[in-house]
Coordinates of C-alpha atoms in Angstrom, one line a residue:
Chain A
M1 CA -22.9 4.8 11.7
L2 CA -19.9 4.6 13.9
V3 CA -16.4 4.1 12.4
F4 CA -15.6 0.9 14.7
E5 CA -18.8 -0.8 13.4
I6 CA -17.7 -0.2 9.6
V7 CA -14.4 -1.6 10.1
M8 CA -16.0 -4.4 12.1
V9 CA -18.0 -5.3 9.1
A10 CA -15.4 -4.4 6.5
M11 CA -13.1 -7.1 8.5
G12 CA -16.3 -9.6 8.8
A13 CA -16.6 -9.7 5.0
V14 CA -13.0 -10.2 4.2
R15 CA -12.7 -13.0 6.6
A16 CA -15.9 -14.7 5.0
N17 CA -13.9 -15.1 2.2
I18 CA -11.0 -15.7 3.2
L19 CA -9.4 -17.8 0.8
R20 CA -10.6 -15.1 -2.0
S21 CA -9.3 -12.2 0.1
V22 CA -5.9 -13.9 0.5
L23 CA -5.8 -14.3 -3.0
T24 CA -6.5 -11.1 -4.1
T25 CA -4.4 -9.4 -1.5
L26 CA -1.3 -11.3 -3.2
G27 CA -1.1 -9.0 -5.8
I28 CA -0.5 -6.3 -3.5
V29 CA 1.9 -8.4 -1.4
I30 CA 3.7 -9.1 -4.5
G31 CA 3.7 -5.4 -6.0
I32 CA 5.0 -4.2 -2.7
A33 CA 7.4 -6.9 -1.8
A34 CA 8.9 -6.3 -5.6
V35 CA 9.3 -2.3 -4.6
I36 CA 10.6 -3.0 -1.4
T37 CA 13.4 -5.2 -2.5
M38 CA 14.3 -3.3 -5.5
V39 CA 14.6 -0.1 -3.8
A40 CA 16.8 -1.9 -1.1
L41 CA 19.0 -3.4 -3.7
G42 CA 19.7 0.2 -5.2
E43 CA 20.1 1.9 -1.7
G44 CA 22.3 -1.0 -0.8
A45 CA 24.6 -0.5 -3.8
Q46 CA 24.7 3.1 -3.4
E47 CA 25.8 3.0 0.2
R48 CA 28.6 0.3 -0.5
V49 CA 29.8 2.5 -3.2
Q50 CA 29.7 5.4 -0.9
A51 CA 31.7 3.7 1.3
E52 CA 34.0 2.2 -1.0
I53 CA 34.8 6.0 -2.2
N54 CA 35.0 6.8 1.5
R55 CA 37.5 4.4 2.1
M56 CA 39.4 5.6 -1.1
G57 CA 39.7 9.0 0.3
T58 CA 37.5 12.1 -0.3
T59 CA 40.2 14.4 -0.9
V60 CA 42.4 12.2 -3.6
L61 CA 42.7 14.0 -6.9
T62 CA 43.6 11.0 -9.6
I63 CA 45.4 12.4 -12.7
R64 CA 45.4 9.9 -15.7
P65 CA 46.9 10.6 -19.6
G66 CA 44.3 11.7 -21.6
Q67 CA 44.1 11.8 -25.3
Q68 CA 46.3 14.4 -27.3
F69 CA 44.6 16.0 -30.0
S70 CA 46.0 18.0 -33.0
M71 CA 43.2 20.2 -35.1
G72 CA 41.0 17.6 -34.0
V73 CA 42.7 14.3 -34.7
S74 CA 43.9 12.1 -31.8
R75 CA 47.3 11.5 -31.6
G76 CA 47.0 8.7 -29.2
D77 CA 47.5 8.7 -25.8
A78 CA 49.3 11.7 -23.8
E79 CA 52.6 10.3 -21.8
M80 CA 53.1 11.2 -18.2
S81 CA 56.6 10.8 -16.9
I82 CA 58.1 11.3 -13.3
E83 CA 58.9 14.7 -14.3
D84 CA 55.5 15.7 -13.6
A85 CA 54.7 13.8 -10.6
I86 CA 58.2 15.9 -9.4
A87 CA 56.7 19.1 -10.7
L88 CA 53.4 18.8 -9.0
R89 CA 55.6 18.0 -5.7
V90 CA 57.9 20.8 -5.7
E91 CA 55.3 23.6 -7.4
S92 CA 52.4 23.1 -5.5
E93 CA 54.4 24.3 -2.2
G94 CA 52.9 22.0 0.4
L95 CA 49.5 22.2 -1.2
L96 CA 49.6 18.7 -2.6
T97 CA 50.6 15.1 -1.2
V98 CA 51.8 13.7 -4.4
S99 CA 52.8 10.0 -5.7
P100 CA 53.1 8.6 -9.2
E101 CA 52.1 5.2 -9.7
Q102 CA 53.5 2.6 -12.2
S103 CA 52.0 -0.7 -12.4
S104 CA 52.2 -4.0 -13.9
R105 CA 51.1 -7.5 -13.3
L106 CA 53.8 -9.8 -12.6
Q107 CA 54.9 -13.4 -11.3
V108 CA 55.3 -13.1 -7.5
A109 CA 57.2 -16.3 -5.9
Y110 CA 58.4 -17.0 -2.3
K111 CA 59.7 -20.3 -1.6
R112 CA 57.4 -22.9 -3.5
W113 CA 54.7 -20.2 -4.1
N114 CA 53.8 -18.6 -6.7
S115 CA 51.3 -15.8 -7.6
N116 CA 50.4 -13.4 -10.3
T117 CA 50.1 -10.0 -8.4
Q118 CA 49.8 -6.0 -9.3
I119 CA 53.0 -4.6 -8.7
M120 CA 52.5 -0.8 -7.7
G121 CA 55.7 1.3 -7.7
V122 CA 54.9 4.2 -5.8
W123 CA 56.5 7.2 -3.5
P124 CA 56.1 6.4 0.5
E125 CA 53.6 9.4 0.0
Y126 CA 51.3 6.6 -1.5
F127 CA 50.7 5.2 2.1
D128 CA 49.7 8.4 3.7
I129 CA 47.5 9.7 0.6
Y130 CA 45.3 6.4 1.2
N131 CA 45.8 6.3 4.8
H132 CA 47.3 2.8 4.9
Q133 CA 48.5 1.2 7.9
L134 CA 51.0 -1.5 8.7
Q135 CA 50.2 -4.9 10.5
A136 CA 54.1 -5.4 10.3
G137 CA 57.4 -4.0 9.5
R138 CA 57.7 -0.5 8.0
F139 CA 57.1 1.6 4.6
F140 CA 59.8 2.5 2.6
N141 CA 61.0 6.0 2.8
Q142 CA 62.3 8.4 0.5
G143 CA 66.1 7.2 0.8
E144 CA 65.1 4.1 -0.5
V145 CA 63.1 5.5 -3.3
Q146 CA 66.5 7.2 -4.4
G147 CA 68.9 4.2 -4.1
R148 CA 66.4 2.5 -6.0
R149 CA 66.3 -0.4 -3.3
R150 CA 64.5 -3.5 -3.8
V151 CA 62.3 -3.5 -1.0
A152 CA 58.7 -4.7 -1.2
V153 CA 55.5 -3.5 1.2
L154 CA 53.0 -6.4 0.8
G155 CA 48.9 -6.0 0.7
Y156 CA 47.0 -7.4 3.8
N157 CA 45.9 -10.8 1.3
L158 CA 49.6 -11.4 0.2
P159 CA 50.7 -13.5 3.5
E160 CA 47.7 -16.0 2.8
T161 CA 48.5 -16.2 -1.1
L162 CA 52.0 -17.0 -0.3
G163 CA 51.7 -19.8 1.9
D164 CA 49.9 -18.5 4.5
T165 CA 52.8 -17.4 6.1
P166 CA 52.3 -15.0 9.0
P167 CA 53.1 -11.3 8.4
E168 CA 55.6 -11.0 10.9
V169 CA 57.6 -14.1 9.5
L170 CA 57.6 -12.6 6.4
I171 CA 59.4 -9.6 7.1
G172 CA 63.0 -9.7 6.0
E173 CA 62.4 -12.6 3.6
T174 CA 63.4 -12.6 0.4
I175 CA 60.6 -12.9 -2.6
Q176 CA 61.1 -12.6 -6.1
L177 CA 59.3 -10.2 -8.6
R178 CA 59.9 -11.5 -12.0
G179 CA 62.6 -13.5 -10.8
I180 CA 64.2 -10.4 -9.1
P181 CA 64.9 -10.8 -5.5
F182 CA 63.2 -8.2 -3.4
E183 CA 63.2 -7.7 0.8
V184 CA 59.9 -7.9 2.4
I185 CA 59.9 -5.0 4.7
G186 CA 56.2 -4.3 5.7
V187 CA 52.7 -5.9 5.5
L188 CA 49.6 -3.7 5.2
A189 CA 46.6 -4.0 7.3
E190 CA 43.4 -4.6 5.9
K191 CA 41.8 -2.0 3.7
G192 CA 39.0 -3.7 2.1
D193 CA 37.8 -3.2 -1.6
A194 CA 37.8 0.4 -2.7
A195 CA 36.2 1.7 -5.9
F196 CA 37.9 -0.2 -9.0
I197 CA 41.1 -1.2 -6.9
R198 CA 42.0 -3.9 -4.6
P199 CA 44.7 -2.6 -2.2
D200 CA 44.9 -5.8 -0.3
D201 CA 46.1 -7.8 -3.3
Q202 CA 48.8 -5.4 -4.4
I203 CA 52.7 -5.2 -3.6
F204 CA 54.2 -2.2 -3.4
V205 CA 57.6 -1.2 -4.1
P206 CA 59.5 2.3 -4.8
Q207 CA 58.7 3.8 -8.3
S208 CA 62.5 4.2 -9.3
T209 CA 62.9 0.4 -8.3
A210 CA 60.0 -0.8 -10.2
Q211 CA 61.0 1.8 -13.3
Y212 CA 64.3 0.6 -13.7
R213 CA 64.7 -2.9 -12.2
V214 CA 61.2 -4.7 -13.0
M215 CA 59.5 -2.5 -15.9
G216 CA 63.0 -1.6 -18.0
G217 CA 63.2 1.3 -17.8
R218 CA 59.9 2.6 -19.1
D219 CA 58.9 6.1 -17.1
R220 CA 55.3 6.0 -18.6
L221 CA 53.1 6.5 -15.2
G222 CA 49.8 5.1 -15.1
S223 CA 48.6 7.8 -12.6
I224 CA 49.4 10.5 -10.8
Y225 CA 47.5 10.5 -7.1
A226 CA 47.5 14.0 -5.5
A227 CA 46.0 14.5 -2.0
T228 CA 45.0 17.7 -0.3
E229 CA 44.0 18.0 3.7
T230 CA 40.7 19.1 3.4
T231 CA 37.9 18.6 1.2
E232 CA 37.9 22.4 0.8
Q233 CA 41.4 22.6 -1.0
L234 CA 40.1 20.4 -3.7
D235 CA 39.1 23.2 -6.4
M236 CA 42.4 25.2 -5.7
A237 CA 44.5 21.9 -6.3
F238 CA 42.5 21.1 -9.3
A239 CA 43.5 24.7 -10.7
E240 CA 47.0 24.0 -9.4
I241 CA 47.3 20.6 -11.3
D242 CA 46.2 22.0 -14.5
R243 CA 48.2 25.0 -14.1
I244 CA 51.4 22.9 -13.4
L245 CA 50.9 20.2 -15.9
R246 CA 49.9 22.5 -18.6
R247 CA 53.4 24.2 -18.4
E248 CA 55.1 21.0 -17.9
H249 CA 53.6 19.6 -21.3
R250 CA 54.0 22.9 -22.9
L251 CA 50.3 23.5 -24.0
K252 CA 49.4 26.8 -25.1
A253 CA 46.3 28.8 -23.6
G254 CA 43.0 27.6 -24.8
E255 CA 44.5 24.3 -26.1
D256 CA 42.7 20.9 -25.0
A257 CA 44.8 19.1 -21.8
D258 CA 46.4 16.0 -22.4
F259 CA 45.3 14.8 -19.0
N260 CA 42.1 14.1 -16.6
I261 CA 41.6 15.2 -13.4
R262 CA 39.3 12.9 -11.5
N263 CA 38.0 13.3 -8.0
S264 CA 36.4 10.6 -6.2
A265 CA 33.2 12.7 -5.6
D266 CA 32.9 12.9 -9.6
L267 CA 33.1 9.1 -9.6
L268 CA 30.5 9.1 -7.0
A269 CA 28.2 11.4 -8.7
T270 CA 28.4 9.1 -12.0
F271 CA 27.5 6.2 -10.3
N272 CA 24.9 7.5 -8.5
E273 CA 23.0 8.6 -11.6
T274 CA 23.5 5.4 -13.0
N275 CA 22.4 3.9 -9.9
Q276 CA 19.0 5.8 -9.8
T277 CA 18.1 5.0 -13.3
F278 CA 18.3 1.6 -12.7
T279 CA 16.6 2.2 -9.5
M280 CA 13.8 4.1 -11.0
L281 CA 13.2 1.3 -13.8
L282 CA 13.0 -1.4 -11.2
A283 CA 10.4 0.7 -9.0
G284 CA 8.6 1.1 -12.4
I285 CA 8.1 -2.6 -13.3
A286 CA 7.2 -3.1 -9.4
G287 CA 4.4 -0.1 -9.9
V288 CA 3.0 -1.8 -12.9
S289 CA 2.8 -5.0 -10.7
L290 CA 1.0 -3.1 -8.1
L291 CA -1.3 -1.6 -10.5
V292 CA -2.2 -5.0 -11.6
G293 CA -2.9 -6.0 -8.0
G294 CA -4.9 -2.6 -7.7
I295 CA -7.1 -4.0 -10.7
G296 CA -7.5 -6.9 -8.9
I297 CA -9.0 -5.6 -5.8
M298 CA -11.2 -3.5 -7.7
N299 CA -12.4 -6.8 -9.7
I300 CA -12.8 -8.5 -6.3
M301 CA -14.6 -5.7 -5.0
L302 CA -17.2 -5.7 -7.9
V303 CA -17.9 -9.6 -7.6
S304 CA -18.2 -8.5 -3.9
V305 CA -20.8 -5.8 -4.4
T306 CA -23.0 -8.1 -6.8
E307 CA -22.7 -10.8 -4.6
R308 CA -23.9 -8.7 -1.5
T309 CA -26.5 -6.7 -3.5
R310 CA -29.3 -8.0 -1.3
E311 CA -27.4 -7.5 2.0
I312 CA -27.0 -3.7 0.4
G313 CA -30.4 -3.6 0.0
I314 CA -31.3 -5.0 3.6
R315 CA -28.8 -2.2 5.1
K316 CA -30.2 0.5 3.1
A317 CA -34.1 -0.3 3.9
L318 CA -33.1 -0.1 7.6
G319 CA -31.6 3.2 7.6
A320 CA -28.1 3.0 6.0
T321 CA -27.1 6.2 4.0
R322 CA -25.2 6.3 0.8
R323 CA -22.0 7.6 2.9
A324 CA -22.4 4.3 5.3
I325 CA -22.4 1.6 2.5
M326 CA -19.4 3.5 0.4
T327 CA -17.5 3.6 3.6
Q328 CA -18.0 0.1 4.5
F329 CA -16.7 -1.1 0.9
L330 CA -14.0 1.4 1.0
V331 CA -12.9 0.2 4.3
E332 CA -13.1 -3.3 3.2
A333 CA -10.8 -2.5 0.1
L334 CA -8.4 -0.5 2.0
F335 CA -8.2 -3.1 4.5
L336 CA -7.2 -5.8 1.9
C337 CA -4.6 -3.2 0.5
V338 CA -3.1 -2.4 3.8
I339 CA -2.7 -5.8 4.9
G340 CA -1.3 -6.4 1.5
G341 CA 1.0 -3.7 1.9
I342 CA 2.3 -4.7 5.2
L343 CA 2.7 -8.3 4.4
G344 CA 4.7 -6.8 1.1
V345 CA 6.8 -5.2 3.1
A346 CA 7.7 -8.1 5.5
A347 CA 8.2 -10.2 2.2
G348 CA 10.1 -7.4 0.4
Y349 CA 12.2 -7.1 3.8
G350 CA 12.7 -11.0 3.9
A351 CA 13.5 -11.0 0.1
A352 CA 16.2 -8.4 0.3
E353 CA 17.8 -10.4 3.4
M354 CA 18.3 -13.3 1.4
M355 CA 19.9 -11.6 -1.1
T356 CA 22.3 -10.4 1.5
R357 CA 22.6 -13.7 2.9
I358 CA 22.6 -16.0 -0.3
A359 CA 24.1 -13.8 -2.9
Q360 CA 26.0 -11.1 -0.7
W361 CA 24.4 -8.3 -2.6
D362 CA 24.2 -5.3 -0.4
T363 CA 20.5 -4.5 0.5
S364 CA 19.3 -1.7 2.8
V365 CA 15.3 -1.2 3.5
A366 CA 15.0 2.6 3.8
P367 CA 12.5 2.9 6.7
G368 CA 11.0 5.8 4.4
A369 CA 10.4 3.2 1.5
V370 CA 8.4 1.4 3.9
G371 CA 6.2 4.2 4.6
A372 CA 5.7 5.3 1.3
A373 CA 5.0 1.3 0.2
I374 CA 2.2 1.1 2.9
G375 CA 1.1 4.6 2.0
F376 CA 0.8 3.6 -1.7
S377 CA -0.8 0.5 -1.2
A378 CA -3.8 2.2 0.6
A379 CA -4.0 4.8 -2.0
V380 CA -4.3 1.9 -4.4
G381 CA -7.4 0.8 -2.5
L382 CA -8.9 3.9 -2.4
F383 CA -8.6 4.2 -5.7
F384 CA -9.7 1.0 -6.8
G385 CA -12.2 0.5 -4.1
M386 CA -13.9 3.8 -5.2
W387 CA -15.8 3.0 -8.2
P388 CA -17.1 -0.3 -6.6
A389 CA -18.1 1.3 -3.3
R390 CA -19.7 3.8 -5.1
R391 CA -21.8 1.3 -7.3
A392 CA -22.8 -0.2 -3.8
A393 CA -23.8 3.3 -2.5
L394 CA -25.8 4.0 -5.1
L395 CA -27.8 0.6 -5.4
D396 CA -31.8 1.4 -5.4
P397 CA -32.9 -0.2 -2.3
I398 CA -36.0 -1.6 -3.8
D399 CA -34.1 -3.3 -6.8
A400 CA -31.4 -4.6 -4.2
L401 CA -34.0 -6.2 -2.0
R402 CA -35.6 -7.8 -4.7
Y403 CA -32.3 -9.3 -6.2
E404 CA -31.6 -13.1 -5.9
Chain B
M1 CA -38.2 22.7 10.7
G2 CA -42.0 22.6 11.1
G3 CA -43.6 25.3 8.8
E4 CA -45.9 24.4 5.8
G5 CA -44.3 20.9 5.7
T6 CA -45.7 19.9 9.3
V7 CA -49.1 18.5 10.0
S8 CA -50.0 18.6 13.7
D9 CA -52.4 15.7 13.9
E10 CA -53.0 12.1 15.1
A11 CA -52.4 10.8 11.4
I12 CA -49.1 8.1 11.0
I13 CA -49.9 8.3 7.3
R14 CA -51.3 10.9 5.2
T15 CA -51.3 11.1 1.2
Q16 CA -52.6 13.5 -1.1
G17 CA -53.0 12.5 -5.0
L18 CA -50.1 9.9 -4.5
T19 CA -48.8 9.0 -7.9
K20 CA -46.3 6.6 -9.5
H21 CA -45.4 6.7 -13.1
Y22 CA -43.0 4.0 -14.2
V23 CA -41.3 4.4 -18.0
L24 CA -40.8 1.1 -19.2
G25 CA -39.5 1.0 -22.4
A26 CA -41.8 3.0 -24.6
E27 CA -44.8 2.4 -22.4
T28 CA -45.5 4.7 -19.2
V29 CA -46.7 2.4 -16.6
R30 CA -49.4 4.1 -13.8
A31 CA -49.1 2.2 -11.0
V32 CA -50.3 4.3 -8.6
R33 CA -53.2 6.9 -9.7
G34 CA -53.8 9.7 -7.1
V35 CA -54.3 7.6 -3.8
D36 CA -55.4 10.0 -0.8
L37 CA -55.4 7.8 2.3
V38 CA -55.4 8.8 6.3
I39 CA -54.0 6.3 8.8
E40 CA -54.0 7.4 12.2
R41 CA -52.0 6.6 14.9
G42 CA -52.9 2.9 16.7
E43 CA -54.6 1.7 13.6
F44 CA -53.8 -2.0 12.3
V45 CA -54.6 -1.7 8.4
A46 CA -54.4 -4.3 5.6
I47 CA -53.5 -3.1 2.0
M48 CA -54.8 -5.5 -0.1
G49 CA -55.2 -5.8 -3.8
P50 CA -54.2 -8.6 -6.7
S51 CA -51.0 -8.4 -8.4
G52 CA -50.7 -5.3 -10.6
S53 CA -53.0 -3.2 -8.4
G54 CA -50.2 -0.8 -7.4
K55 CA -49.8 -2.1 -4.0
S56 CA -46.2 -2.9 -4.1
T57 CA -45.3 0.3 -5.2
F58 CA -47.6 2.1 -3.1
M59 CA -46.0 0.3 -0.1
N60 CA -42.6 1.3 -1.4
M61 CA -43.6 4.8 -1.2
I62 CA -45.3 4.2 2.1
G63 CA -42.0 2.8 3.1
C64 CA -40.0 5.6 2.1
L65 CA -38.1 3.0 -0.4
D66 CA -39.3 5.3 -3.1
T67 CA -40.4 8.6 -4.2
P68 CA -44.0 9.6 -6.0
T69 CA -44.1 11.2 -9.2
E70 CA -47.0 13.4 -8.1
G71 CA -48.6 14.0 -4.5
Q72 CA -47.5 14.2 -1.3
Y73 CA -46.7 11.9 1.8
W74 CA -46.8 13.4 5.3
L75 CA -45.3 10.5 7.7
N76 CA -46.0 10.9 11.4
G77 CA -46.3 14.7 10.5
Q78 CA -43.2 15.2 8.3
L79 CA -43.4 15.9 4.5
V80 CA -41.4 13.3 3.0
S81 CA -42.4 12.9 -0.7
D82 CA -39.6 15.5 -1.7
L83 CA -36.6 14.1 0.4
S84 CA -33.4 13.1 -1.1
D85 CA -32.0 9.5 -0.8
D86 CA -30.0 9.8 2.2
Q87 CA -32.7 11.9 4.3
L88 CA -35.2 9.1 3.3
A89 CA -32.7 6.7 4.8
R90 CA -32.9 8.5 8.0
V91 CA -36.9 8.4 7.9
R92 CA -36.7 4.9 7.2
N93 CA -34.1 4.3 9.9
R94 CA -36.2 6.2 12.7
Q95 CA -39.9 5.9 11.7
I96 CA -40.6 2.7 9.8
G97 CA -39.9 -0.8 10.7
F98 CA -39.9 -3.3 7.9
V99 CA -40.9 -6.8 7.9
F100 CA -40.7 -8.6 4.6
Q101 CA -41.4 -11.8 3.1
T102 CA -38.3 -13.1 2.6
F103 CA -37.3 -11.9 6.1
N104 CA -34.0 -10.3 4.7
L105 CA -31.9 -11.1 7.7
L106 CA -28.1 -11.1 7.2
P107 CA -27.2 -14.9 7.0
R108 CA -23.8 -14.5 8.6
A109 CA -24.8 -12.3 11.3
T110 CA -26.5 -13.7 14.8
A111 CA -30.1 -12.7 15.7
L112 CA -28.8 -10.3 18.4
H113 CA -26.5 -8.5 15.4
N114 CA -29.8 -8.9 12.9
V115 CA -31.8 -6.8 15.7
E116 CA -28.9 -4.3 16.4
L117 CA -28.3 -3.3 12.9
P118 CA -30.9 -0.5 12.6
L119 CA -29.3 0.9 15.9
I120 CA -26.0 1.0 14.3
Y121 CA -27.1 3.2 11.6
A122 CA -28.9 5.5 14.1
G123 CA -25.5 5.6 15.6
I124 CA -26.4 4.4 19.2
G125 CA -23.5 3.2 21.5
S126 CA -22.8 -0.7 21.7
R127 CA -23.7 -1.1 25.1
E128 CA -27.5 0.5 24.8
R129 CA -27.7 -1.3 21.2
R130 CA -27.1 -4.5 22.7
R131 CA -29.7 -4.0 25.5
R132 CA -32.5 -2.8 23.3
A133 CA -31.7 -5.6 20.7
M134 CA -32.1 -8.4 23.7
E135 CA -35.5 -6.7 25.0
K136 CA -37.1 -7.0 21.8
L137 CA -35.8 -10.6 21.2
E138 CA -37.4 -11.3 24.7
L139 CA -40.5 -9.8 23.3
V140 CA -40.8 -11.8 20.3
G141 CA -40.0 -14.9 22.6
L142 CA -36.4 -15.3 21.2
G143 CA -34.5 -14.8 24.1
D144 CA -32.8 -18.1 24.1
R145 CA -31.7 -17.8 20.2
M146 CA -29.6 -14.4 20.3
G147 CA -26.7 -16.1 19.6
H148 CA -28.0 -18.5 16.5
K149 CA -27.6 -17.0 13.0
P150 CA -30.4 -17.3 10.6
P151 CA -29.6 -20.3 8.8
E152 CA -30.1 -22.0 12.3
L153 CA -33.6 -20.8 12.8
S154 CA -36.8 -21.7 11.5
G155 CA -38.9 -19.8 9.2
G156 CA -41.0 -18.6 12.1
Q157 CA -38.0 -17.9 14.3
R158 CA -36.3 -15.7 11.6
Q159 CA -39.6 -13.8 11.0
R160 CA -39.9 -13.0 14.5
V161 CA -36.5 -12.2 14.5
A162 CA -37.2 -9.7 11.8
V163 CA -40.1 -8.4 13.9
A164 CA -37.7 -7.8 17.0
R165 CA -35.5 -5.8 14.3
A166 CA -38.6 -3.8 12.9
L167 CA -39.3 -2.7 16.4
V168 CA -36.2 -2.0 17.9
N169 CA -35.9 1.8 16.9
E170 CA -39.5 2.3 18.6
P171 CA -40.8 3.2 15.1
A172 CA -43.9 4.9 14.4
L173 CA -45.0 2.7 11.7
L174 CA -44.3 -1.3 11.4
L175 CA -44.7 -1.8 7.8
A176 CA -44.6 -5.9 6.8
D177 CA -44.9 -6.8 3.1
E178 CA -46.7 -10.0 3.0
P179 CA -45.1 -11.1 6.3
T180 CA -46.5 -14.6 6.1
G181 CA -45.9 -15.5 2.5
N182 CA -43.0 -17.9 3.2
L183 CA -44.7 -19.4 6.4
D184 CA -46.9 -22.5 7.0
S185 CA -50.3 -21.5 8.4
E186 CA -49.9 -22.5 12.0
T187 CA -46.5 -20.0 12.4
S188 CA -48.5 -17.7 10.0
G189 CA -51.2 -17.0 13.1
E190 CA -48.4 -17.1 15.4
I191 CA -46.9 -14.0 13.9
M192 CA -50.3 -12.3 13.3
N193 CA -51.0 -13.1 16.9
Q194 CA -47.9 -11.3 17.9
F195 CA -48.7 -8.0 15.6
E196 CA -52.1 -7.8 17.3
Q197 CA -50.5 -7.8 20.5
L198 CA -48.3 -5.6 19.4
N199 CA -51.1 -3.1 18.0
E200 CA -53.3 -3.6 21.4
Q201 CA -50.1 -2.1 22.8
G202 CA -50.4 1.2 20.5
Q203 CA -48.3 0.2 17.7
T204 CA -49.3 1.6 14.4
I205 CA -49.2 -1.4 11.4
V206 CA -49.5 -1.7 8.1
I207 CA -49.3 -5.1 6.4
V208 CA -49.4 -5.7 2.5
T209 CA -50.9 -8.9 1.8
H210 CA -53.1 -10.4 -0.5
E211 CA -54.5 -13.3 1.7
H212 CA -57.9 -12.7 3.0
D213 CA -57.5 -14.4 6.1
I214 CA -54.5 -12.6 7.1
A215 CA -56.3 -9.7 6.6
Q216 CA -59.1 -10.8 8.6
H217 CA -56.1 -10.0 11.6
A218 CA -56.2 -6.2 11.2
R219 CA -58.9 -3.7 12.1
R220 CA -59.3 -2.0 8.1
Q221 CA -58.7 -3.2 5.1
V222 CA -58.0 -0.9 2.0
H223 CA -58.4 -2.6 -1.3
L224 CA -56.5 -1.3 -4.4
H225 CA -57.2 -1.9 -7.6
D226 CA -55.6 0.0 -10.8
G227 CA -53.8 2.2 -8.7
H228 CA -57.1 3.1 -7.0
I229 CA -58.6 2.8 -3.7
A230 CA -61.4 0.9 -4.7
R231 CA -62.6 -0.3 -1.4
D232 CA -61.7 1.1 2.3
F233 CA -63.6 -0.6 5.6
L234 CA -63.0 -1.7 8.9
N235 CA -63.2 -5.3 9.7
E236 CA -65.9 -7.1 11.9
V237 CA -64.8 -6.9 15.2
A238 CA -63.8 -10.8 15.7
E239 CA -64.1 -12.5 18.8
S240 CA -60.2 -13.1 19.6
T241 CA -60.0 -9.2 19.7
A242 CA -61.4 -8.8 23.0

C-alpha cells in the first residue's frame, strides 16, 4: 500500500470526526504549549541575568567583609577599611583597578524636590570599573577625593526625580544630601539594571567626603571593587587580593579569611543552577500534562478502532496486510499528535509573547525547544497509538466483518 | 516457488480432506469434516445448505479468510492452506473477489473509491486505479454514479458497486456470500443475471446461498450437510442460458 494513500485515509478519518479529533488533540496542544512557555520563561530569565552580569562587568571582583571566627565561634562581622583599599591599589602593582564603596540611603533635596536615594562614596576608578559614561559634566578626580570636596555625580534617573530638570541645567547646581550642600558636576548615561544594583538611581560622591562629611567619620566599607583588564587575569587577581588582605588583617596561615571575594561569573553560575532546577520542575509538570494528553489519544484511538471494526474487516478481506492496517492507525495517531504539537508550539509562543507584553517577563523561545516539542509529540503519538493500532491489525477479518 | 505446492491443472479450487474444528467453551464443534471438492475454471457453482451445515465455515476457508484445521486447499494451483495471515491477505487481494450479503462498502467513501480499494492494497498507482475502477463501474452499469457514496445508492446499486469492486483485480474466483440476501426479488434477479453474464465471459463464480431459486442461476449445486458434501450435481440447462 502506498504511503500517500495511508496518509489520506488517516486524514480522512480525522476529518470525519473533526470535533472529537480537535478535543483529543487539545490535550497535546495544552501540554506542548505549557512546555514551550515554561522553557521560554526559564530561557528568558537566564538571558536577562546573563545580560545584567555582562553589564555589571565580567572582570569585576567584589570583596565584602565576612564573618570572623575564633575557635569556631563567630565574633561578628569583620570590618574592611579604607586602608585595605589603599593596600590593594598600591600592592597589586597595576594588576587591579580598585575602588572602595561606602554607601547609605539619604535624603536628597534640590529646590522643592525631595528623594530618598542611595549615596555611594567611591573613588574615581569606580566609574572606570563599571564602564560608566557621562551624558553631561564630568567625573570627580583623585584630587577631589583627597580634598574631601562636596561634589556629586548623579545617576541617569536623578534629573527626572529632581523635578525633571535637564541634566545640562543641573550641572553646577547645588543639591543637599542630608542637608549638606553638594555641587553637581556630572550626570551619568543610562546603564540599566545590573544584577542587584540600580546604578541609574544612585548618586556618587568622593569616598572621603562620604566618610567624613556625610556618614560621620565611620570608616567601615560596604565593599571593595577590584577589576582586571582581562578575564584571564581573574585567577591571579583572586590570589593577590587574598594575599594582600590576609596580611592587612594579620591572619595566620591556614586561618579562615574574614572577607569574601566574589566574581560575577560565580553569581551567574549560582543563578543558572537555581534557574535550571526551576525550569526542569516546570517542564516536568508540563511533561505530566503531555502524558495525560497521550493517554487521551490512546483512548480515542481505541474507540476509533472499535467503531471501525467493520471497516477494518472490509479492508482485510480486500487484501490489507497487518502492516497496512497498523500503519493506517499509527499515522492517524501521529497526525493528531503532530498537529497538536504544532498548534501547541504556536500557542506556547503566543503565551510567552503575552507574558512579555503584559507582565514584562523576559521570555525566549529556543528553536531547539520547538523541534524537541514537535518531536516529542510525535513520539507520544507513536507510543500511545501503538497499542490501538496493533489491536486493529490483529483483528480477525471474519469476526470484524460480522461486527455490527 | 512451484514444487510440490503447485498443481498444474485447470482447477480453480481443489480441496483435499478440508476440515475445521472450533473449540467453543468445553465443546469442540466439527464444522467441516473432510471435504474433497474440485471446481474448474469457468464454473458457476452454488454452495447450499441449511444453517449449521458448515457452509459459512467452508466459504471462509475457500475465501482464504480462515485456515483449515486439517486438509489441503489449492487455489488457482497454489497451496494456500498453510499460509500466514499476511500471505493470505495477498492471496485474497489478487485471486479472490468478494461479494457480501451486507455489501460491506465503506460508507464514507465514494463508489469509485470503494472500487479502487483492492487496487490500493495491490500497490497500483492512482491513475491506473482510477481507470480500472471506472471501467468496472461502467461494466455494472453505474458509470453515472461513481461520485455517490453508498448511503446515496439503492440496495441493488450498492451490490453492483460491490460486484465492480470484486472484479477490479481480475480475480481467479468471484466468491459471493448470500449476495441477494438483502435485496428484493427484482433486484436479486438483476444481480444474478449480472453473474450469469460474467460467467459466460469466463469468470469462475462460487455463490453461497440457502435460496433454491438463486441456486438455479448457477450451473452446478453443491449441498453441504453436517460438514459433509451431501449432494453435488449439475443444474438442468435453463432456457435463459442459451
